[in-house]
mmCIF file of C-alpha atoms in Angstrom:
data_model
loop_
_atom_site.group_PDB
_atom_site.id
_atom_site.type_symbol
_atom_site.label_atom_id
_atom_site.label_comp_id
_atom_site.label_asym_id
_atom_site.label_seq_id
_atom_site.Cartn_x
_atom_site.Cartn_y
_atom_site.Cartn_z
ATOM 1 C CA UNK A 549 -47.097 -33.823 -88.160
ATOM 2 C CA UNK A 550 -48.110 -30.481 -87.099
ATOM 3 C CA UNK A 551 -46.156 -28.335 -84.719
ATOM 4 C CA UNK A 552 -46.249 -24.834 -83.448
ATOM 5 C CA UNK A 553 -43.079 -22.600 -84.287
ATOM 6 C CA UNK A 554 -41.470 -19.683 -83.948
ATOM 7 C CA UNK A 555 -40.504 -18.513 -87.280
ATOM 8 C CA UNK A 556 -38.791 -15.267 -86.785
ATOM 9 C CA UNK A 557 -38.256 -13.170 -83.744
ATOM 10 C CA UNK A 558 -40.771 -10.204 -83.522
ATOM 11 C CA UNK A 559 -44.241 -10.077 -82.206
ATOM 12 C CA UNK A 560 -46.374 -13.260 -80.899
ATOM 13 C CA UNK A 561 -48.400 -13.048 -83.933
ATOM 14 C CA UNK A 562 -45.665 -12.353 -86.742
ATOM 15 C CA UNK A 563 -43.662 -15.029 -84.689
ATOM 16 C CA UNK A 564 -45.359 -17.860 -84.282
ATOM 17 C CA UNK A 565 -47.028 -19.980 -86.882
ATOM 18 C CA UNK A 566 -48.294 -23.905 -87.240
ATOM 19 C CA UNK A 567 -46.399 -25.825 -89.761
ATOM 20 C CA UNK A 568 -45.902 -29.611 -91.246
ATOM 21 C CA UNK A 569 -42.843 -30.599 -89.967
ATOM 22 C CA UNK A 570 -40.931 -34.316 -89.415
ATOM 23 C CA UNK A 571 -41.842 -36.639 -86.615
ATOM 24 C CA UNK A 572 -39.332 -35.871 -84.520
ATOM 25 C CA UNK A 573 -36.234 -38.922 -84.658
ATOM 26 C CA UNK A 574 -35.662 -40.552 -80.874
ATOM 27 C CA UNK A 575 -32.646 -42.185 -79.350
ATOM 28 C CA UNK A 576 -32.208 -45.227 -77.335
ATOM 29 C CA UNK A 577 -33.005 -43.638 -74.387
ATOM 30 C CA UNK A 578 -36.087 -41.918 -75.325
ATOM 31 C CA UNK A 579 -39.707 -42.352 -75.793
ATOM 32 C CA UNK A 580 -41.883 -41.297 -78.494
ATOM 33 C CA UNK A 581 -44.822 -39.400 -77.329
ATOM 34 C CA UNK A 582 -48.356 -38.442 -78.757
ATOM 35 C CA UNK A 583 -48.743 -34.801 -77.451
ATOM 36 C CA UNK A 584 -52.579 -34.913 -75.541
ATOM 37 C CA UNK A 585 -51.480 -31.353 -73.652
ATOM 38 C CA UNK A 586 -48.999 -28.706 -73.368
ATOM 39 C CA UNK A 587 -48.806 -26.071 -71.060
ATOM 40 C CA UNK A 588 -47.526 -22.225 -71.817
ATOM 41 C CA UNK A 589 -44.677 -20.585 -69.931
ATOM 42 C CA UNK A 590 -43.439 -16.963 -70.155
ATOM 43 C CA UNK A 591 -40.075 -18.316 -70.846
ATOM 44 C CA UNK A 592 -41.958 -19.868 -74.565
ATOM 45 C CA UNK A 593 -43.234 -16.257 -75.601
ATOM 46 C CA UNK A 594 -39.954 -14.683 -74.659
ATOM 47 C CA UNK A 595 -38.148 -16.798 -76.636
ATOM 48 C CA UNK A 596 -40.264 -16.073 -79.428
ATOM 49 C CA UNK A 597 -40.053 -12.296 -79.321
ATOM 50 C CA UNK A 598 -36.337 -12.638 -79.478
ATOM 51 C CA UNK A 599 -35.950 -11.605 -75.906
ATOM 52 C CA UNK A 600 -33.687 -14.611 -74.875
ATOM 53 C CA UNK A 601 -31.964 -14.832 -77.998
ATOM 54 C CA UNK A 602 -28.681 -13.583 -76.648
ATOM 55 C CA UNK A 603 -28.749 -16.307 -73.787
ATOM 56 C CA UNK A 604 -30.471 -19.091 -75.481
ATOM 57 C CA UNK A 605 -29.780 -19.285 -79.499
ATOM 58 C CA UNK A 606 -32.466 -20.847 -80.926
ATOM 59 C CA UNK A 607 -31.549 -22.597 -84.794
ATOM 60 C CA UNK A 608 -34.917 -21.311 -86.665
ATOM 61 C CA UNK A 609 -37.787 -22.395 -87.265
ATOM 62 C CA UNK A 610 -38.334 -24.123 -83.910
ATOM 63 C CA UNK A 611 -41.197 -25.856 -82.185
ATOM 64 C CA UNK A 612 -41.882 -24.188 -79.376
ATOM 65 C CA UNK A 613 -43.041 -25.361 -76.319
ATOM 66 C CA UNK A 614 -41.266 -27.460 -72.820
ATOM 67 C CA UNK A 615 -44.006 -28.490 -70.758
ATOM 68 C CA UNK A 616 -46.308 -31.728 -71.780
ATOM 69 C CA UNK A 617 -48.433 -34.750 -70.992
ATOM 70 C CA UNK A 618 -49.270 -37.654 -73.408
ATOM 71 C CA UNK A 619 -49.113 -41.169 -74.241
ATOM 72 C CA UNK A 620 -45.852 -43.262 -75.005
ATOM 73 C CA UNK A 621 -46.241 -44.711 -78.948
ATOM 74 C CA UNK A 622 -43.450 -45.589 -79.432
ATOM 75 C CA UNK A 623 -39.708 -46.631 -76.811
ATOM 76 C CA UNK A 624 -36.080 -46.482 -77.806
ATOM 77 C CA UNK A 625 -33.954 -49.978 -77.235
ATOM 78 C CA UNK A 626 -32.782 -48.964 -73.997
ATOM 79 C CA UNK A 627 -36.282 -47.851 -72.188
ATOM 80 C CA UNK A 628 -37.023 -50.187 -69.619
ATOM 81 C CA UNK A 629 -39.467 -48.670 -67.264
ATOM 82 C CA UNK A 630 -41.524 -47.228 -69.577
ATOM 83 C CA UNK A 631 -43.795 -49.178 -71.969
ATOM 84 C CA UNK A 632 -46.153 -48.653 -74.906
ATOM 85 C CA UNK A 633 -49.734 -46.998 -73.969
ATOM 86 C CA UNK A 634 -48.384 -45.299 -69.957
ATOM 87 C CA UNK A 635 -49.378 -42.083 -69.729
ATOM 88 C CA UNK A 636 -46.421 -39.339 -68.847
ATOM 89 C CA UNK A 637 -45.661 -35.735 -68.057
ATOM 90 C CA UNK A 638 -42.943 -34.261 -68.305
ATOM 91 C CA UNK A 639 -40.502 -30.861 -68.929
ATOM 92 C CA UNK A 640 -38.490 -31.998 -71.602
ATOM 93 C CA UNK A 641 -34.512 -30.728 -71.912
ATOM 94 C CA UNK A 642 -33.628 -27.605 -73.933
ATOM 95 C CA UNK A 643 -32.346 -30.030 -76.821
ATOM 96 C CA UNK A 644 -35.643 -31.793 -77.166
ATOM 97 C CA UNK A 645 -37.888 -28.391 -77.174
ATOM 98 C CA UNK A 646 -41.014 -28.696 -79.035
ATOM 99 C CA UNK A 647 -44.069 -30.086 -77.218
ATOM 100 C CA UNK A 648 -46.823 -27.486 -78.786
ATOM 101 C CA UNK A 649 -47.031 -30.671 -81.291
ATOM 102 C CA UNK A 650 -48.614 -33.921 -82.450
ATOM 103 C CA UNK A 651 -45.173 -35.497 -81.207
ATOM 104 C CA UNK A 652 -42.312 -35.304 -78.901
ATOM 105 C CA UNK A 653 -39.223 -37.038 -78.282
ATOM 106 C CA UNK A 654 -38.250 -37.120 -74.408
ATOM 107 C CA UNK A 655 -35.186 -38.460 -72.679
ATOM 108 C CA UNK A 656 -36.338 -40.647 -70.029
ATOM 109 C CA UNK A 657 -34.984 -39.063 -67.539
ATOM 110 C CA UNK A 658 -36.869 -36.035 -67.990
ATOM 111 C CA UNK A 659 -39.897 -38.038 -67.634
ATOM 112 C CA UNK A 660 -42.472 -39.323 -65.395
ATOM 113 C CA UNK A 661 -45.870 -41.504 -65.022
ATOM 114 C CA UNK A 662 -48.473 -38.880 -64.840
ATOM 115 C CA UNK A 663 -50.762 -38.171 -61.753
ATOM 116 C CA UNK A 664 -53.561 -40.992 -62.101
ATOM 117 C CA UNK A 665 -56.580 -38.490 -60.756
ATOM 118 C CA UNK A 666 -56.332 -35.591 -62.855
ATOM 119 C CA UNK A 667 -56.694 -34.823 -66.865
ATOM 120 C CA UNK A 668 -54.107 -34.484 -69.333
ATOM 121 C CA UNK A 669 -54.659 -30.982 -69.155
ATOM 122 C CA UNK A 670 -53.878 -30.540 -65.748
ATOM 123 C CA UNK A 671 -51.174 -32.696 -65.557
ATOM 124 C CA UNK A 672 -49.273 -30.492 -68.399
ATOM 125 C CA UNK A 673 -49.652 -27.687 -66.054
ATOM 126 C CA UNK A 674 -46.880 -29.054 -63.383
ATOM 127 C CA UNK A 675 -44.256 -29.805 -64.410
ATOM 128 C CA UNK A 676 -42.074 -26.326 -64.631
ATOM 129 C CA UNK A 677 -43.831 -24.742 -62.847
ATOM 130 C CA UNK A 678 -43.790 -27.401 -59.927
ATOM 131 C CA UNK A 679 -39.583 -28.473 -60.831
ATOM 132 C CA UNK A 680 -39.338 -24.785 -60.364
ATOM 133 C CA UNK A 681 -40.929 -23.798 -57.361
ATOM 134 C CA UNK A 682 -39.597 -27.295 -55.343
ATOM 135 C CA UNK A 683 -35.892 -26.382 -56.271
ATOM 136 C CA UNK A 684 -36.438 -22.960 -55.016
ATOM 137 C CA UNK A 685 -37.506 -23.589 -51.695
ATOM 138 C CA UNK A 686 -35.765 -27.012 -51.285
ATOM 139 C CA UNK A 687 -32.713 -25.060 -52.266
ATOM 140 C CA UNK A 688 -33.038 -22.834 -49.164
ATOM 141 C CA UNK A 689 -34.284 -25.833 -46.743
ATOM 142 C CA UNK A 690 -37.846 -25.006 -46.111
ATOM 143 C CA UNK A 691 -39.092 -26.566 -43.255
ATOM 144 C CA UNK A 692 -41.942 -26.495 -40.910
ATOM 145 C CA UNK A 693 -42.317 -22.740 -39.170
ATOM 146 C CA UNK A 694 -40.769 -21.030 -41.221
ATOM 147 C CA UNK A 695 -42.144 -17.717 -42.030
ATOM 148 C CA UNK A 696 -42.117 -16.675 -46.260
ATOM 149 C CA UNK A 697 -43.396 -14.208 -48.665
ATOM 150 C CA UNK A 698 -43.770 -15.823 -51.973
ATOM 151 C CA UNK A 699 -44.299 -12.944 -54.558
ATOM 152 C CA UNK A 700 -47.029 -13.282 -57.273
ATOM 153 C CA UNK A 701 -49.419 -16.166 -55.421
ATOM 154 C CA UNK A 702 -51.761 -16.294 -58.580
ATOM 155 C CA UNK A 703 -49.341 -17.391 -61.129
ATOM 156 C CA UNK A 704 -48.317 -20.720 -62.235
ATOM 157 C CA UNK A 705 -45.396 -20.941 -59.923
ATOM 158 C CA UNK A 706 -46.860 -18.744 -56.855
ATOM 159 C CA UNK A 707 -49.412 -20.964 -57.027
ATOM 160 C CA UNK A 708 -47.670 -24.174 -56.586
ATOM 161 C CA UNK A 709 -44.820 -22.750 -54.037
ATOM 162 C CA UNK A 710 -48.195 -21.399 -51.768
ATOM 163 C CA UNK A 711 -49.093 -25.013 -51.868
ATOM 164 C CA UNK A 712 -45.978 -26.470 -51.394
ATOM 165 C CA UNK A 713 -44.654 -24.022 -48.487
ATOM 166 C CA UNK A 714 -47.812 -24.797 -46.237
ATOM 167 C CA UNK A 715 -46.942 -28.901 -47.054
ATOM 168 C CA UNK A 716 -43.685 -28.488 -45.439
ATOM 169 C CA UNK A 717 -45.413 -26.335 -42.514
ATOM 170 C CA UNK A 718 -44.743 -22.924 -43.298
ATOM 171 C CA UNK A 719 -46.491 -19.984 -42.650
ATOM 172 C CA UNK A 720 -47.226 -18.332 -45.841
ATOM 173 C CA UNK A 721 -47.665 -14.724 -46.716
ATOM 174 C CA UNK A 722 -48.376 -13.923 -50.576
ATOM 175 C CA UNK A 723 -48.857 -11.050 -52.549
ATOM 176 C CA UNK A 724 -51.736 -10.680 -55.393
ATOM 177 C CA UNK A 725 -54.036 -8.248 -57.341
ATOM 178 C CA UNK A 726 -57.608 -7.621 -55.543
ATOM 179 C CA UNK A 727 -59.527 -9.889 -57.882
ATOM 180 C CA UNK A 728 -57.337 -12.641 -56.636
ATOM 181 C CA UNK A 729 -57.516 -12.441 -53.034
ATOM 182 C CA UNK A 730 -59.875 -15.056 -52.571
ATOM 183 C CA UNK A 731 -59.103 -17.263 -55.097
ATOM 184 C CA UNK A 732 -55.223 -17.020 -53.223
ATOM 185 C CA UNK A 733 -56.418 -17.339 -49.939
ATOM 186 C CA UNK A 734 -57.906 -20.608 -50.999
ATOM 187 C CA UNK A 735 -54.566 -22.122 -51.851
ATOM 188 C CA UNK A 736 -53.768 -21.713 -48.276
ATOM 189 C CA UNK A 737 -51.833 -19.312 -47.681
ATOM 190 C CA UNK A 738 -51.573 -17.680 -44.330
ATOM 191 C CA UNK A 739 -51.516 -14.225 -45.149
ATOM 192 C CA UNK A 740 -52.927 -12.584 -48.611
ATOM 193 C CA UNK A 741 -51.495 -9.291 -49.462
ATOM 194 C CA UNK A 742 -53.242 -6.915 -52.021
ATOM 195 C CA UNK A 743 -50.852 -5.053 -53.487
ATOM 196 C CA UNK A 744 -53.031 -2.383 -55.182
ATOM 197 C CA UNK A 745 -54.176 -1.818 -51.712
ATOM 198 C CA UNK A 746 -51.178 -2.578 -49.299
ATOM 199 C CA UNK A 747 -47.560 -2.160 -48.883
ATOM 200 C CA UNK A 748 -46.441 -5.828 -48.519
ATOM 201 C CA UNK A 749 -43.277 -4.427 -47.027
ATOM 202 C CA UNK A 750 -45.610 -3.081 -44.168
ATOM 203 C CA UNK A 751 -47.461 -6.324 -43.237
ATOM 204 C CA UNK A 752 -44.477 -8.979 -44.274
ATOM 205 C CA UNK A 753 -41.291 -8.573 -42.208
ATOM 206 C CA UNK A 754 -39.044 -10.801 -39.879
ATOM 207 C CA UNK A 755 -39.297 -13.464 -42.572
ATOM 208 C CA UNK A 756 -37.269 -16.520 -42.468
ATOM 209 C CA UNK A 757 -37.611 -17.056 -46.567
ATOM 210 C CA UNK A 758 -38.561 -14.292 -49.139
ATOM 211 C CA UNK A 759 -39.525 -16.088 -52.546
ATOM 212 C CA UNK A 760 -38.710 -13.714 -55.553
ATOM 213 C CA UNK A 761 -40.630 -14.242 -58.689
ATOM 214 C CA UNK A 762 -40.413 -10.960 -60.022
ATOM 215 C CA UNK A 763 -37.174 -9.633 -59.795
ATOM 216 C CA UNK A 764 -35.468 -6.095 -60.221
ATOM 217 C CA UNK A 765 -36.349 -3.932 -57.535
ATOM 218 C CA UNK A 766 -38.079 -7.337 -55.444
ATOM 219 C CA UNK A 767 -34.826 -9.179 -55.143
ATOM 220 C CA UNK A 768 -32.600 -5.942 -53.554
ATOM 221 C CA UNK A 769 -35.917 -5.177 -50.961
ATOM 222 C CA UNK A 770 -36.663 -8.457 -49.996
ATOM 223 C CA UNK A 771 -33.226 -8.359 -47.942
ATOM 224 C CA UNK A 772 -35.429 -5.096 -46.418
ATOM 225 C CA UNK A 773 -37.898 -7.569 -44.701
ATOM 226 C CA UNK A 774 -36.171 -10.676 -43.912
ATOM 227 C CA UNK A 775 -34.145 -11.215 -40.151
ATOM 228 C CA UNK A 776 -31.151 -11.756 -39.226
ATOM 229 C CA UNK A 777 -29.899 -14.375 -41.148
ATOM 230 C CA UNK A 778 -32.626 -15.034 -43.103
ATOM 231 C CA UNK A 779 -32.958 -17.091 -47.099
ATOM 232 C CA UNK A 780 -33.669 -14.901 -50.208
ATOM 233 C CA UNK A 781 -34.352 -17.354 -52.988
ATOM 234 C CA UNK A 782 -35.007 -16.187 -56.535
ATOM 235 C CA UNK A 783 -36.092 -17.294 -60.376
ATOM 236 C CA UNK A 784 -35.327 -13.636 -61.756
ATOM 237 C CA UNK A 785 -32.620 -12.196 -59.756
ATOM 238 C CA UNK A 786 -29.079 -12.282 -60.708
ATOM 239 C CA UNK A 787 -27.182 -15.646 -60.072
ATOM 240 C CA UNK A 788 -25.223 -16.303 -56.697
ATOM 241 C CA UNK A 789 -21.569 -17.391 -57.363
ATOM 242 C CA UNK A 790 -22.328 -20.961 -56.985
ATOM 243 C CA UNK A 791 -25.305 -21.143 -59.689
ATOM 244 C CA UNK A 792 -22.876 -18.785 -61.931
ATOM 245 C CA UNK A 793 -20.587 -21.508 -62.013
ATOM 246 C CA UNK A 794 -22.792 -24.281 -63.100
ATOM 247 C CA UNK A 795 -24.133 -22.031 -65.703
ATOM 248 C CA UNK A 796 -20.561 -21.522 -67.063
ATOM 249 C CA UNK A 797 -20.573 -18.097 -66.096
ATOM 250 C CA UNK A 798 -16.420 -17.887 -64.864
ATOM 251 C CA UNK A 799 -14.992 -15.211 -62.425
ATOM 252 C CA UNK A 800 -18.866 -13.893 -61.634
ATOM 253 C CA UNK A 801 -19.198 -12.069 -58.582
ATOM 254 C CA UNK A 802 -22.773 -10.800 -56.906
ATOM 255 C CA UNK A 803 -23.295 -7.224 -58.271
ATOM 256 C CA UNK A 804 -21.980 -4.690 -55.602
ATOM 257 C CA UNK A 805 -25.459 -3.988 -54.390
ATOM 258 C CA UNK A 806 -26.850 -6.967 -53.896
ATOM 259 C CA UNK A 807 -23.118 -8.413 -52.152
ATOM 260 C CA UNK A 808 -23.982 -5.257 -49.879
ATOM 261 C CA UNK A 809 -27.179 -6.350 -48.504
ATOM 262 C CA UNK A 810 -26.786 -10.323 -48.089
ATOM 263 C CA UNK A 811 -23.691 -9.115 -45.748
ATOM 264 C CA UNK A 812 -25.532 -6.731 -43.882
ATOM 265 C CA UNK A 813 -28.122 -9.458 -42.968
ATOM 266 C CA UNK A 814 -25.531 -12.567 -42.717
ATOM 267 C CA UNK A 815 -28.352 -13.376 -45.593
ATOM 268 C CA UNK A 816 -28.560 -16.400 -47.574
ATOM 269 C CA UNK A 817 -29.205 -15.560 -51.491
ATOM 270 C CA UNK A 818 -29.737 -18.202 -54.075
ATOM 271 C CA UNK A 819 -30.935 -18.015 -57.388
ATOM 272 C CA UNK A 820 -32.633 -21.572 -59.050
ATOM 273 C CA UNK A 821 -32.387 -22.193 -62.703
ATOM 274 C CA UNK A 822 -34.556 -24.763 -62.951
ATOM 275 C CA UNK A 823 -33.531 -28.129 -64.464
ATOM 276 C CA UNK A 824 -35.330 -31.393 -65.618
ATOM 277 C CA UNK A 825 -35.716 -33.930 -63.106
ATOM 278 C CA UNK A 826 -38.104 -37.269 -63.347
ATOM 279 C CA UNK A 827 -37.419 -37.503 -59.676
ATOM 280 C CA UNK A 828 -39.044 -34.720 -58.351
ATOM 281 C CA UNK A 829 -41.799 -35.094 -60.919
ATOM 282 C CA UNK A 830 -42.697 -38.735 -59.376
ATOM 283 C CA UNK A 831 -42.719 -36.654 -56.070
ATOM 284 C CA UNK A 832 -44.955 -34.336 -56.996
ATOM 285 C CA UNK A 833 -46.896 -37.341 -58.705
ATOM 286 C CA UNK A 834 -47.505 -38.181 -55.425
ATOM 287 C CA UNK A 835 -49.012 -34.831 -53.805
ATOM 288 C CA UNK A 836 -50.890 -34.459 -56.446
ATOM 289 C CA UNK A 837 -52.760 -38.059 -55.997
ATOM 290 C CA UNK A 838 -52.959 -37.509 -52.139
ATOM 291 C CA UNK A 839 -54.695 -34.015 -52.718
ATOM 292 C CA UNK A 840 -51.897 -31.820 -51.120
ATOM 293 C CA UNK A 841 -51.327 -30.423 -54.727
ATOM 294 C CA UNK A 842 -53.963 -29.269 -56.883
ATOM 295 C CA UNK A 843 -52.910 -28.051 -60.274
ATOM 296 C CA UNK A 844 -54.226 -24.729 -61.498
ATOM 297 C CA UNK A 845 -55.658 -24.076 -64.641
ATOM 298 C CA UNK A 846 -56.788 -20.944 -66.222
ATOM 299 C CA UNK A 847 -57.732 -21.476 -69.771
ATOM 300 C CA UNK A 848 -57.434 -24.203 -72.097
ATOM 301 C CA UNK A 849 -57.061 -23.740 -75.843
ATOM 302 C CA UNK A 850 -57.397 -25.678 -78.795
ATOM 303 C CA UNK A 851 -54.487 -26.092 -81.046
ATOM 304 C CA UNK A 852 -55.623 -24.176 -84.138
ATOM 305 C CA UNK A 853 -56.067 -21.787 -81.248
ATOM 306 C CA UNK A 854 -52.466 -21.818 -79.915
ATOM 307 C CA UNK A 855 -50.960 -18.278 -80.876
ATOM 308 C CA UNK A 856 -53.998 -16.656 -79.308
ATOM 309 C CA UNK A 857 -53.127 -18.866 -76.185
ATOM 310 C CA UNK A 858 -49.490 -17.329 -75.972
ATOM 311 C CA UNK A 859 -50.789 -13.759 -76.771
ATOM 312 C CA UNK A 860 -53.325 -14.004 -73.893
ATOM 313 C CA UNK A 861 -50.093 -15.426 -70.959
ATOM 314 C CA UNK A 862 -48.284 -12.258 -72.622
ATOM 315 C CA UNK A 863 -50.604 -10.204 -70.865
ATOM 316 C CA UNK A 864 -49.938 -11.201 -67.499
ATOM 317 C CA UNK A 865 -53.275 -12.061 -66.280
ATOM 318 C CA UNK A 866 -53.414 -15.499 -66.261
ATOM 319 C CA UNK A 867 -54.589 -17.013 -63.055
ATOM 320 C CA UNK A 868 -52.264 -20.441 -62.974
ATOM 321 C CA UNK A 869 -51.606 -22.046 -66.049
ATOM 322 C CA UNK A 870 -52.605 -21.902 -69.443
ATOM 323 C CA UNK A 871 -52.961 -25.114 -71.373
ATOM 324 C CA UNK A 872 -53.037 -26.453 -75.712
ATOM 325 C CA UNK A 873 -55.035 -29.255 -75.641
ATOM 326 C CA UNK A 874 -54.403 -31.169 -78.633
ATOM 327 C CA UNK A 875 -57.307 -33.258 -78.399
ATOM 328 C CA UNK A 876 -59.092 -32.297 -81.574
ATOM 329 C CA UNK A 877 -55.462 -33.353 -83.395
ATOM 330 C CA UNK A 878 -56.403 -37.577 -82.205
#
């Protein structure tokens, strides 16, 4: 089969290349899925340019690629609920990396029936994106009137947390470039903040929640605009202790800085590496089919087309998600 891997570590394009490879093997509680869509996340590219390599060894070459949507072909002995011909989505596990190809193997638990009103392609755009911005905010008990900044409102998980926050009845201030003011404000959110034009420090503050997508300097001022008391909830940010823990991570303790600030504010800090769960993904199954989700696509590349896929999300303009259909492959 054909599969898109990373090579070497370097640039996208030295990187990256498509190759024969083996149908991937599957256990007996996986399924066997033909790849119909994949969706690109800056975690892929990083991995590729070696960035991650001292957190996540990769064995090279390796297909690259978490996020997918397809049809089971094939079941493993133990697969109940699943049966030959259902259409899925899922974000596979670390171990089973590698949907940017004809074929994946996926632990069923990783693994859900995909939304029933929307395309292949649009499916592949939730699932990290959407695991990752529920455990963020579920993490810090969103609920109905709370105030929250979520950083970054046009990307893939901005996006989805804009849409998400205003389903549990918060009131949602977001931060964007210009050209995306109005396509932000049409996710809902309350309040759209330009920030080539506007301090968001200025026009968000007394918040309940701060969402932190971007890290650095973000995570040590959002304690700047949140009250007393208030949740700072991160993807980027350094881990709290707890998260530390169940990363492996023994005798951590919050940098001095950061420790500093959540005391001052009797603050709440929680950083959310995101982890598979078919659970979730049959929730957000559901929004999706009662419209209180929409997924959001940005481009959609062929498969011959892939490395020029992951060199255009390198470039940080991507509004939503950027998809590998692999319909010319079937």
């Amino acid at each position: 089969m054909k599969a898109l891997q990373i090579t070497k570590y370097g640039e996208i394009k030295d990187s990256l290349s498509i190759q024969e490879v083996d149908k991937p093997s599957f256990n007996d509680n996986d399924i066997l899925v033909a790849v119909k869509a994949a969706s690109l996340n800056p975690i892929d590219y990083k991995l590729a340019e070696g960035k991650l390599k001292d957190m996540l060894s990769l064995k090279l070459p390796a297909t690259i690629g978490y996020d997918v949507s397809g049809v089971v072909v094939e079941k493993g002995s133990k697969v109940k609920n699943f049966e030959i011909g259902d259409e899925i989505y899922s974000r596979v596990p670390q171990e089973q990396m590698g949907t940017v190809a004809e074929f994946v193997a996926i632990n069923i638990d990783m693994v859900a029936l995909k939304p029933e009103n929307i395309s292949f392609e649009q499916a592949s755009a939730l699932p990290l994106t959407g695991l990752t911005a529920m455990q963020a905010l579920e993490k810090v008990n969103i609920k109905e009137g709370d105030r929250i900044l979520i950083h970054a409102g046009s990307g893939g998980v901005g996006s989805f947390a804009i849409q998400f926050a205003k389903y549990k009845g918060a009131i949602v201030y977001t931060t964007t470039s210009t050209k995306n003011v109005d396509w932000v404000k049409a996710l809902g959110a309350d309040r759209v903040i330009d920030y080539k034009t506007e301090d968001y420090k200025e026009v968000a503050n007394n918040l309940d929640i701060v969402f932190d997508t971007l890290g650095d300097d973000y995570t040590f001022d959002a304690f700047e605009i949140i009250k007393e008391g208030g949740r700072v909830t991160t993807i980027v940010g350094p881990p709290d202790e707890e998260t530390a823990k169940q990363m492996g991570m023994q005798d951590y303790s919050l940098p001095e800085k950061l420790a500093k600030l959540k005391k001052e504010k009797s603050a709440e800090y929680k950083l959310t590496w995101m982890q598979p769960n078919a659970k979730q993904l049959e929730d957000v199954k559901i929004l999706v089919e009662d419209d209180t989700i929409k997924p959001i696509v940005d481009l959609i590349y062929s498969f011959e087309d892939a490395i020029d896929a992951y060199e255009y999300l390198a470039t940080g303009k991507a509004k939503g998600k950027v998809i590998i259909s692999m319909a010319d492959l079937f």
